[in-house]
Coordinates of C-alpha atoms in Angstrom, one line a residue:
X1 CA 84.9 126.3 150.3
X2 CA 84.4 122.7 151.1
X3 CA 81.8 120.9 149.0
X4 CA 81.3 117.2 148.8
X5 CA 82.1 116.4 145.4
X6 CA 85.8 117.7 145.4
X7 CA 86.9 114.6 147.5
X8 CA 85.3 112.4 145.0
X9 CA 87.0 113.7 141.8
X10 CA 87.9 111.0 139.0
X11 CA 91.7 110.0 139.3
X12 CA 92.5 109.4 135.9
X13 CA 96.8 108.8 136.6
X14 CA 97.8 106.2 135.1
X15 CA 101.0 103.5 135.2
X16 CA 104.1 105.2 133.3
X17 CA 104.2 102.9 130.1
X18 CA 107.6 101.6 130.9
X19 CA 106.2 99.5 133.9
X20 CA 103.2 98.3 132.0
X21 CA 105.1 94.9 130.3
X22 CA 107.9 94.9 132.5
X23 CA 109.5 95.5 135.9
X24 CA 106.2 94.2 137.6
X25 CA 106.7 90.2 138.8
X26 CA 103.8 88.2 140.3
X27 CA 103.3 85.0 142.1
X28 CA 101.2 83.8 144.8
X29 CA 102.0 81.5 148.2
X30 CA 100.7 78.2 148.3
X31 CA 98.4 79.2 151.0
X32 CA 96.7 81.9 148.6
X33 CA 98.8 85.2 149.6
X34 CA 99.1 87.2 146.1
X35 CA 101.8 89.7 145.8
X36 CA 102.7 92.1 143.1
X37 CA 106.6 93.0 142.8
X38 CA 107.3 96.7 141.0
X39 CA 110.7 97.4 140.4
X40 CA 112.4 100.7 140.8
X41 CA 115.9 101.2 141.1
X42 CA 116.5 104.6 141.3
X43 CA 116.8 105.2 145.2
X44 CA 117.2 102.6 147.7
X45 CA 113.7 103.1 149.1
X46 CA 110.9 100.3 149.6
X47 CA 107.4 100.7 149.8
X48 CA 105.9 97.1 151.5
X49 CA 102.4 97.3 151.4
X50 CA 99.3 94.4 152.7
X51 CA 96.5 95.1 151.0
X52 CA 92.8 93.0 153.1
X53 CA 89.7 92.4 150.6
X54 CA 87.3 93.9 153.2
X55 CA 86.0 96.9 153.9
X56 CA 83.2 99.0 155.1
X57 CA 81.0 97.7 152.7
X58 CA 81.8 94.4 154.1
X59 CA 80.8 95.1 157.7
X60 CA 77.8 92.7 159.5
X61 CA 74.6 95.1 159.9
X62 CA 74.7 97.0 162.8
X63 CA 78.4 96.8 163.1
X64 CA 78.9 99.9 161.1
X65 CA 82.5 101.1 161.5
X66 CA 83.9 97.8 162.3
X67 CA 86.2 97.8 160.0
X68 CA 88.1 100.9 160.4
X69 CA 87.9 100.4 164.0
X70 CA 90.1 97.1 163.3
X71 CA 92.4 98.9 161.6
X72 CA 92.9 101.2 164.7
X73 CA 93.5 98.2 166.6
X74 CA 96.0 96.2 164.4
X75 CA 98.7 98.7 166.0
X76 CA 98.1 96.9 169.5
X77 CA 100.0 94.1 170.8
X78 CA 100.5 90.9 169.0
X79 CA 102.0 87.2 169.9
X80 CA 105.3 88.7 169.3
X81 CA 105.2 92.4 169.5
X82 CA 104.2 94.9 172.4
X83 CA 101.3 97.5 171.3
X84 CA 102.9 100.5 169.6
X85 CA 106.1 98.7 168.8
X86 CA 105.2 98.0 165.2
X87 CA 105.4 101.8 164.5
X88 CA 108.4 102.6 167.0
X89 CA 110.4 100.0 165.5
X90 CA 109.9 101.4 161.4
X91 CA 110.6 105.3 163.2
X92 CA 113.3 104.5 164.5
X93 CA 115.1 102.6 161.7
X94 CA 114.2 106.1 159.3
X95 CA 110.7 104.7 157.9
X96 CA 106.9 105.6 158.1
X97 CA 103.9 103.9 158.3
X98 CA 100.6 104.1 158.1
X99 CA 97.3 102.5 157.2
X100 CA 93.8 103.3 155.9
X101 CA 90.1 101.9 155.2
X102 CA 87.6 102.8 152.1
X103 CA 84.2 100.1 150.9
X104 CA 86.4 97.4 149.4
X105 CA 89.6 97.4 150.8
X106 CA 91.7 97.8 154.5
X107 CA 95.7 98.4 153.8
X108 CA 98.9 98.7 155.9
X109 CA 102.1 100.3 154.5
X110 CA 105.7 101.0 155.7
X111 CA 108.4 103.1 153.7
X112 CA 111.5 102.6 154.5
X113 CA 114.9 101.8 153.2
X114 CA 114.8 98.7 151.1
X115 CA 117.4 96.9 153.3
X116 CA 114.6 96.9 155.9
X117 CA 112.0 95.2 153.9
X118 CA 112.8 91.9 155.7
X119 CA 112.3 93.7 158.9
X120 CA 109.1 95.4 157.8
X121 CA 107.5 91.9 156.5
X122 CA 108.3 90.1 159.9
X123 CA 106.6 92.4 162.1
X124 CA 103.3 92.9 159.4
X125 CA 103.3 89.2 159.0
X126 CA 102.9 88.7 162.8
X127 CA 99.6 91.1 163.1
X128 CA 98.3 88.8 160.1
X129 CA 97.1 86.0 162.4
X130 CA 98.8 87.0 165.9
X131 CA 96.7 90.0 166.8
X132 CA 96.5 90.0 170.6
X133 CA 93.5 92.5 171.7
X134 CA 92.6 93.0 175.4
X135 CA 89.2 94.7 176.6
X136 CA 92.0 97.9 177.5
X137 CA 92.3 98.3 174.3
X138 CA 88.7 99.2 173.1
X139 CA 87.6 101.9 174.8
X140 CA 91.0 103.9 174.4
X141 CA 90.6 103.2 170.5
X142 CA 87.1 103.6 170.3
X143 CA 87.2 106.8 171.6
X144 CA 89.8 107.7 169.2
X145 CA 88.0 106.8 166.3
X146 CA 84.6 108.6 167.6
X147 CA 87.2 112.0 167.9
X148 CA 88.2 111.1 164.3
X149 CA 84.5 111.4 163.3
X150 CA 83.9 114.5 165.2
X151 CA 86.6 116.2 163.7
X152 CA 86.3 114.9 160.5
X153 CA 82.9 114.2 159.7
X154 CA 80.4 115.7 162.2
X155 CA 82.5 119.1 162.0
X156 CA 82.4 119.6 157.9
X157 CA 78.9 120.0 156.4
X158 CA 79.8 119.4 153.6
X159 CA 80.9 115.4 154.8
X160 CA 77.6 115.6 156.7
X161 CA 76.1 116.3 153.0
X162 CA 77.8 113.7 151.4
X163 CA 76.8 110.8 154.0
X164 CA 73.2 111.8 153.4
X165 CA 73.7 111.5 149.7
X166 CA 75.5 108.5 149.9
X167 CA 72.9 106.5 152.6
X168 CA 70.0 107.7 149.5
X169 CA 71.5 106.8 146.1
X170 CA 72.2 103.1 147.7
X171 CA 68.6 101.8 148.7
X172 CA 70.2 98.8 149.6
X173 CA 74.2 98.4 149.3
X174 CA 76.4 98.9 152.1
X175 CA 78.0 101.5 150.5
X176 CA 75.5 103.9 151.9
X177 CA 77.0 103.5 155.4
X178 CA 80.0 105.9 155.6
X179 CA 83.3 104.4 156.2
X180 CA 84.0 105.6 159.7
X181 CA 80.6 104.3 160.6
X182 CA 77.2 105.9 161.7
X183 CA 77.9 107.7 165.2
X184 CA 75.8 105.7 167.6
X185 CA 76.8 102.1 166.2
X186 CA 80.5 103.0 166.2
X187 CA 80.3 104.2 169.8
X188 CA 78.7 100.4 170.8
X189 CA 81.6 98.4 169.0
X190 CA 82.8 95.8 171.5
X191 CA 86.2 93.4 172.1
X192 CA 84.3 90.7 170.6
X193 CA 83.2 92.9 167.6
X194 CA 86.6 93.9 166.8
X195 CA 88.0 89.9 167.3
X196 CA 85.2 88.4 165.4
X197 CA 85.6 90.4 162.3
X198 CA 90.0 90.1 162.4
X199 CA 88.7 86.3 162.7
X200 CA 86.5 86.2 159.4
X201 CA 88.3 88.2 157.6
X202 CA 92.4 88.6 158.0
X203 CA 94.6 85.8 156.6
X204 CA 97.0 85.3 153.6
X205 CA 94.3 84.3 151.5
X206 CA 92.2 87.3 151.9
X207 CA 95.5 89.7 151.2
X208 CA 97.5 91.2 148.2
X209 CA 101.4 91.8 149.2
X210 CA 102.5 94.7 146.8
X211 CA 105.8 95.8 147.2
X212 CA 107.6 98.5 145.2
X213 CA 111.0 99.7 145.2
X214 CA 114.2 99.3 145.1
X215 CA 114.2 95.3 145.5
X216 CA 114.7 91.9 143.1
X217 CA 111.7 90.4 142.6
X218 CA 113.5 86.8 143.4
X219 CA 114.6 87.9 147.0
X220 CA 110.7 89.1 147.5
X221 CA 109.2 85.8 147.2
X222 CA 111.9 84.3 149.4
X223 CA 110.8 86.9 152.1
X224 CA 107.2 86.4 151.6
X225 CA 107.6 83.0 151.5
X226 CA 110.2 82.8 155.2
X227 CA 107.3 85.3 156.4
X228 CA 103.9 85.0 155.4
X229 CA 104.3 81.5 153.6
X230 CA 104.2 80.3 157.1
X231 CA 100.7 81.4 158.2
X232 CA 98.1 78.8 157.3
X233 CA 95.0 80.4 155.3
X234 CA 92.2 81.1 157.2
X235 CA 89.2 78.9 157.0
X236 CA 86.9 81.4 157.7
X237 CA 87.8 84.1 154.2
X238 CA 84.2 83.2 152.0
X239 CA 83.9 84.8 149.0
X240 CA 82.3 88.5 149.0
X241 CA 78.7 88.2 148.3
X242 CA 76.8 91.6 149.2
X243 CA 73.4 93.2 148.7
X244 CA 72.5 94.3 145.5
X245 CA 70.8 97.5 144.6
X246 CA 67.1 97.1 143.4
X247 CA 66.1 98.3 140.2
X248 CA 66.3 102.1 141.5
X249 CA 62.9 103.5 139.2
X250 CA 62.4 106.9 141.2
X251 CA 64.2 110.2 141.5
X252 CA 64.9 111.1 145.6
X253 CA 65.8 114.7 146.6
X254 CA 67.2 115.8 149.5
X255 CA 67.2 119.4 151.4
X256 CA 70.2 119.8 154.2
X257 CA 71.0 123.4 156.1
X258 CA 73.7 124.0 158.2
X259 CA 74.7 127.4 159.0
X260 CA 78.7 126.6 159.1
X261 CA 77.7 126.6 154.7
X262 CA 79.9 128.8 153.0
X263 CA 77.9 128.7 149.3
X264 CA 74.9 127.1 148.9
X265 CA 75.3 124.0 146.4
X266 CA 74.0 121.2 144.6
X267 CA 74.9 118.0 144.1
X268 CA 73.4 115.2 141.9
X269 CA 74.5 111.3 141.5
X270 CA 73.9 108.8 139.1
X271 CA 73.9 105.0 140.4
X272 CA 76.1 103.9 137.0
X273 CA 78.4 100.8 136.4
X274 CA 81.9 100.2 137.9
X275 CA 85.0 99.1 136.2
X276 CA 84.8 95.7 135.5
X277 CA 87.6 92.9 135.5
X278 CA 88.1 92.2 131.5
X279 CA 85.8 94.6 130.8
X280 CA 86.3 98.1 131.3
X281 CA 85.0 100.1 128.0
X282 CA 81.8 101.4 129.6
X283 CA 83.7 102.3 132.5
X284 CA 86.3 104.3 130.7
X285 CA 83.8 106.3 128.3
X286 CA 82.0 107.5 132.1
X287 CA 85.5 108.3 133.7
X288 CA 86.0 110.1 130.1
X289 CA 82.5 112.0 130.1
X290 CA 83.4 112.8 133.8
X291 CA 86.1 114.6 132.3
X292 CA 85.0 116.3 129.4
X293 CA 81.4 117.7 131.3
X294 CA 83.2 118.6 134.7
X295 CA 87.3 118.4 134.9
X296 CA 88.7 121.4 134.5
X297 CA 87.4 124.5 136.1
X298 CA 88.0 126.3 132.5
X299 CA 87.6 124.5 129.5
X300 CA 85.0 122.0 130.3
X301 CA 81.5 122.3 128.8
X302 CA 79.9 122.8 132.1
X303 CA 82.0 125.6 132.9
X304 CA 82.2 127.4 129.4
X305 CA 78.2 127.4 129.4
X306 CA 77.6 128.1 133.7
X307 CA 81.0 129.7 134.9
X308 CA 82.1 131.7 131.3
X309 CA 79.7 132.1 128.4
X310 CA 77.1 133.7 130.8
X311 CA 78.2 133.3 134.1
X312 CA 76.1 131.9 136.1
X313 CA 77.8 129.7 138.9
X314 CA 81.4 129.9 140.6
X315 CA 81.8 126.4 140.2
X316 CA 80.6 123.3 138.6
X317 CA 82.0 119.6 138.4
X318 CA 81.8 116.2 137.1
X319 CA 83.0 112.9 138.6
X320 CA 82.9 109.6 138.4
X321 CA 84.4 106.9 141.5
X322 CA 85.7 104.0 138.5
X323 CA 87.6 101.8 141.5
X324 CA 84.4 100.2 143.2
X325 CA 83.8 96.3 143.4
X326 CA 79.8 96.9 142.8
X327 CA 77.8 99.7 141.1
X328 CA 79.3 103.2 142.0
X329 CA 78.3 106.8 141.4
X330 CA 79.1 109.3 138.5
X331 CA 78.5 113.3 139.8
X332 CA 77.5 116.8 139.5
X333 CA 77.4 119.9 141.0
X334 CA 76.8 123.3 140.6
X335 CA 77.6 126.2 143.1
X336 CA 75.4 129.2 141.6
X337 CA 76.5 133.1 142.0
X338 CA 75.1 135.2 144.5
X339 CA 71.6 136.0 143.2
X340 CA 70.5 132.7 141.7
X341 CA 68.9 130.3 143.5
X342 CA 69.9 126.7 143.9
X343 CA 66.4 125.9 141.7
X344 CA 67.4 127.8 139.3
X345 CA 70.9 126.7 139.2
X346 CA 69.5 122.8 139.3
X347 CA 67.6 123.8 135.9
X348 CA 70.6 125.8 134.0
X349 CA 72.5 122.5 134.8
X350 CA 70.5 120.3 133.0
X351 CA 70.0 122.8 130.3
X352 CA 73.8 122.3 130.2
X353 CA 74.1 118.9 129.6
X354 CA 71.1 118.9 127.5
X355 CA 73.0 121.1 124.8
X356 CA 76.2 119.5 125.2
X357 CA 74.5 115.9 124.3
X358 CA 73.0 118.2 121.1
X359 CA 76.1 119.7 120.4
X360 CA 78.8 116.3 120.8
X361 CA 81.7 116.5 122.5
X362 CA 84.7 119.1 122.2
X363 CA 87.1 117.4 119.9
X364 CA 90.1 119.8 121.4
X365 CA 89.1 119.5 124.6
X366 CA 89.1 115.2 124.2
X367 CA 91.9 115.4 123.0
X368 CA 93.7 117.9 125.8
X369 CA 92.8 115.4 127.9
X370 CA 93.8 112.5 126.7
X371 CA 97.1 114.3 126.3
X372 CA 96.8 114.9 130.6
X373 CA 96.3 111.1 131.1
X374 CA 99.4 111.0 128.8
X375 CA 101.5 113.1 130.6
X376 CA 100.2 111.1 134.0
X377 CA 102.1 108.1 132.5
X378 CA 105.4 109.7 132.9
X379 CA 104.8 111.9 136.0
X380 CA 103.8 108.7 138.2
X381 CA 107.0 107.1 137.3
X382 CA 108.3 109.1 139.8
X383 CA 106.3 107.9 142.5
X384 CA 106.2 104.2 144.0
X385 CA 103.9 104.6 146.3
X386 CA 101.1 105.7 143.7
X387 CA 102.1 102.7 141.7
X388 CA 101.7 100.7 144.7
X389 CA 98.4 101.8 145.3
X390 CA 97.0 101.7 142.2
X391 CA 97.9 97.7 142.2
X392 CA 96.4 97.5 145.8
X393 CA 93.2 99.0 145.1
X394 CA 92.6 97.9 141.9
X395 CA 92.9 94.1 142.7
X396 CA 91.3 94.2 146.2
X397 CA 88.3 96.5 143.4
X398 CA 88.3 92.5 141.7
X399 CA 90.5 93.6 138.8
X400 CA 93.5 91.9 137.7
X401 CA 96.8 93.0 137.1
X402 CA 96.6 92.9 133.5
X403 CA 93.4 95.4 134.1
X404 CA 95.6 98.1 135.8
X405 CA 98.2 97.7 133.2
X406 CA 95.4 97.9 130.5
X407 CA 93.7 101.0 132.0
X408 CA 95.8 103.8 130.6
X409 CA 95.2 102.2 126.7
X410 CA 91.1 102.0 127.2
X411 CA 91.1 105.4 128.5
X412 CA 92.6 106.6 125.2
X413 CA 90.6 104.4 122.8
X414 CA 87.2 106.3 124.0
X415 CA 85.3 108.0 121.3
X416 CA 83.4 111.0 121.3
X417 CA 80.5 108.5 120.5
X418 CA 81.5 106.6 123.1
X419 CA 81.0 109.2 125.9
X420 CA 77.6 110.8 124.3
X421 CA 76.1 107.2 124.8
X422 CA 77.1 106.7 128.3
X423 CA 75.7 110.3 128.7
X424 CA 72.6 109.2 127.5
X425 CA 72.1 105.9 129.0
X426 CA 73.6 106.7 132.8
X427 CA 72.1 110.3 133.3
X428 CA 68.8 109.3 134.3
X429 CA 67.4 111.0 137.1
X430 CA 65.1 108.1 137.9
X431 CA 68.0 106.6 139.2
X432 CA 69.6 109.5 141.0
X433 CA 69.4 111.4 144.2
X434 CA 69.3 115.4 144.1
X435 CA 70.5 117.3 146.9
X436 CA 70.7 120.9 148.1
X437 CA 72.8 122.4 150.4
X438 CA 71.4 125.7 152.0
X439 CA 73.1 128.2 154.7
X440 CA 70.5 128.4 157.2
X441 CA 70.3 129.9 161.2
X442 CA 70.1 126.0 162.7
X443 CA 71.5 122.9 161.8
X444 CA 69.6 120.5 160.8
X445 CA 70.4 116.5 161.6

C-alpha cells in the first residue's frame, strides 16, 4: 500500500553526541566555498560530497524541472573530462557515486577509499565551472528524465496524490511544483535552459564541500584549496529571494480517483513554520507533536484511539518536513477499515485530535520517544554518509552548523506544553488543504 504521506515521515536521527563539539572542522575558501570536515577513523572510507543552494523551488517560471534536469546533465562532458568519465573513473578505482535534487538543494557525492579523495575533488571541481553541454546531449537526457517521471510519478497514484496536494497547500511558493517538474514543461526544456541556469547558479560561492571520513581536516583544506580554491566565484549567485505564501484564510479540498488505489485514504496538511537558523523551538515542539499524534503505528494517540481502542482505520500518521528554507507542511492521514467511509474517517480524525488536545500528551509515550532520538545519537555514528547529509541539507536549508549540532538538545527540551500549543496554533484547517483518495473505474487527471 503506497500512500503519500509515508515518504514524507519526520526524520528525527540525530548527530551521535561525540561529533557534536568535536571531530567536525570548518573553514571557507576565499572565493566563498564553505566546507564542513567530519572525522571518522574507523575504516579508510571517504565520503566527498558538493552540496548547490538551488533547487526546484529555485527554478524560473515555466522552467519547471530545470533543475533536476541539470543534475542529469552534470555527468556529460566537461573542459577536462569526456561525458560518462566522471562515473567510470570513481567505478573503477572501487567507489560510487551518485547525485540527487529536492526544493532547496542539488548535491553530488562519491564514496570511495579516502586515498582517492584527491582524485574525487579534481574531477567534481572541473564540472563546477567547466561543464561542456552540446545540443546531443538534451534530448538523450531529457528523455531520460521524462522516463523517470513515468515510472516514478505518473505510474504511482499515490505520487500523483501528493503533487496535487502539494500544487494546493502552496497558493504561491514554488514548492507546489514537484521536483521532477510538471510533464509538459519538463518535456520543452532546451540547451539554453539547461546552460542558463548552470550559469546563475553553480560556482564555489553557491556550494557547501562536506566531506566525512577517514581524512585530517588539515590535508582537506589543502585539497579544496589546490581544487576548488582555484575557481573564481561566480558573479551571477544572488541571494535566494522567492515568493512568499499569502495569508492562506480558507480551507481547500480535493477529490482524486484512480483505479490502480489499493485503500481509499485521506490526507490533510497544515502550511506551519520551518526550522529556523538560531531559532528552532517552534520547530522542534511540531517535529515532536508529529511524533507523539502519528509516529508509531502502535502507541501513538492516533492509533490507540482509530487503529486499537475501537478500531476504526488500518492506518493513521503524523508528519512534519522540519528541513525547508521557507514555510513547510505538518501531516495527517487516516486509511479507514473496510466499511467506513473516508467522511466518516475525516470526522473520527479530528475527533482524535480534539481529545488528545483535552487529554495532554502521553507522558510515557514523550518520553519513549525522546529515548528513540537518544538511541539515534549512537546508531548514526555508524554511518558517514547520514552525517554528511544531515550537514548538507541542513546548511543549504539556511541553518548553520552550530544548528545541526544543536538539533538533538532542542528536540529533548520540548514540553508536553510545548507540543499542545503548537497543536493548537498550527492545526487550523483554514490554512490546510483536505484530500481524498478514492478507487474508482477511470482515472482521473
Amino acid at each position: 500500500m503506497h500512500i503519500f504521506v509515508l515518504a514524507l515521515a519526520t526524520v528525527l536521527v540525530a548527530l551521535p553526541a561525540s561529533l557534536r563539539a568535536e571531530g567536525v572542522t570548518t573553514f571557507e575558501l576565499e572565493n566563498g566555498l564553505e566546507a564542513v570536515v567530519i572525522e571518522d577513523h574507523r575504516a579508510p572510507v571517504v565520503v566527498h560530497m558538493v552540496w548547490y543552494r538551488v533547487g526546484a523551488a529555485d527554478e524560473p517560471p515555466g522552467k519547471s524541472g530545470i533543475a533536476h534536469f541539470l543534475e542529469h546533465l552534470m555527468f556529460k562532458a566537461t573542459d577536462e573530462l569526456a561525458s560518462g568519465e566522471l562515473s567510470d573513473v570513481v567505478f573503477r578505482n572501487g567507489g560510487s557515486d551518485n547525485a540527487f535534487t529536492s526544493y532547496d538543494y542539488t548535491a553530488y557525492v562519491q564514496r570511495i577509499a579516502a586515498d582517492r579523495l584527491d582524485l574525487v575533488m579534481g574531477m567534481e571541481a572541473s564540472r563546477m565551472d567547466g561543464l561542456a553541454l552540446v545540443e546531443e546531449d538534451i534530448s538523450t537526457e531529457r528523455d531520460v528524465v521524462i522516463e523517470e517521471r513515468k515510472q516514478r510519478t505518473d505510474s504511482d497514484p499515490g505520487t500523483l496524490f501528493g503533487e496535487q496536494i502539494y500544487a494546493a497547500a502552496f497558493l504561491n511558493h514554488p514548492y507546489g511544483v514537484p521536483v521532477i517538474g510538471w510533464k509538459h514543461e519538463a518535456e520543452s526544456l532546451t540547451l539554453e535552459d539547461a546552460v542558463s541556469f548552470y550559469k546563475r547558479h553553480y560556482g564555489p560561492n553557491n556550494a557547501i564541500l562536506v566531506v566525512a571520513g577517514d581524512v585530517d581536516p588539515g590535508e582537506v583544506r589543502v585539497l579544496a584549496e589546490r581544487h576548488y580554491g582555484v575557481i573564481p566565484p561566480n558573479p551571477n549567485v544572488r541571494v535566494r529571494i522567492r515568493p512568499s505564501e499569502p495569508p492562506q484564510l480558507a480551507e481547500r479540498r480535493l477529490s482524486y480517483s484512480d483505479p490502480r488505489i489499493g485503500n481509499d485514504y485521506m490526507t490533510r496538511v497544515y502550511l506551519v513554520p520551518e526550522r529556523d537558523p538560531g531559532d528552532q523551538e517552534a520547530a522542534a515542539a511540531l517535529a515532536m507533536l508529529a511524533q507523539v499524534l502519528g509516529g508509531s503505528s502502535t502507541t501513538s494517540a492516533l492509533a490507540r484511539k482509530l487503529q486499537f481502542e475501537d478500531p476504526k482505520a488500518v492506518y493513521t500518521a503524523a508528519w512534519y518536513r522540519e528541513r525547508a528554507l521557507d514555510d513547510t507542511i505538518f501531516g495527517l492521514a487516516i486509511v479507514p477499515v473496510e466499511g467506513v467511509s473516508l467522511e466518516e474517517a475525516e470526522s473520527l480524525l479530528d475527533e482524535a485530535v480534539a481529545e488528545f488536545l483535552e487529554e495532554g500528551v502521553d507522558a510515557e509515550e514523550l518520553g519513549r520517544i525522546k529515548t528513540r532520538i537518544r538511541a539515534a545519537e549512537i546508531y548514526a555514528r555508524d554511518d558517514i554518509s547520514n552525517l554528511a547529509n544531515l550537514y548538507g541539507a541542513g546548511l543549504t536549508a539556511g541553518l548553520s552548523v552550530e544548528d545541526v549540532q544543536a538539533w538533538p538538545g532542542v528536540l529533548q527540551e520540548v514540553t508536553e506544553e510545548d507540543i499542545l500549543s503548537a497543536a493548537r496554533k498550527h492545526l487550523d484547517r483554514r490554512r490546510a488543504v483536505t484530500g481524498f483518495a478514492r478507487q474508482s473505474e477511470e482515472v482521473v487527471r
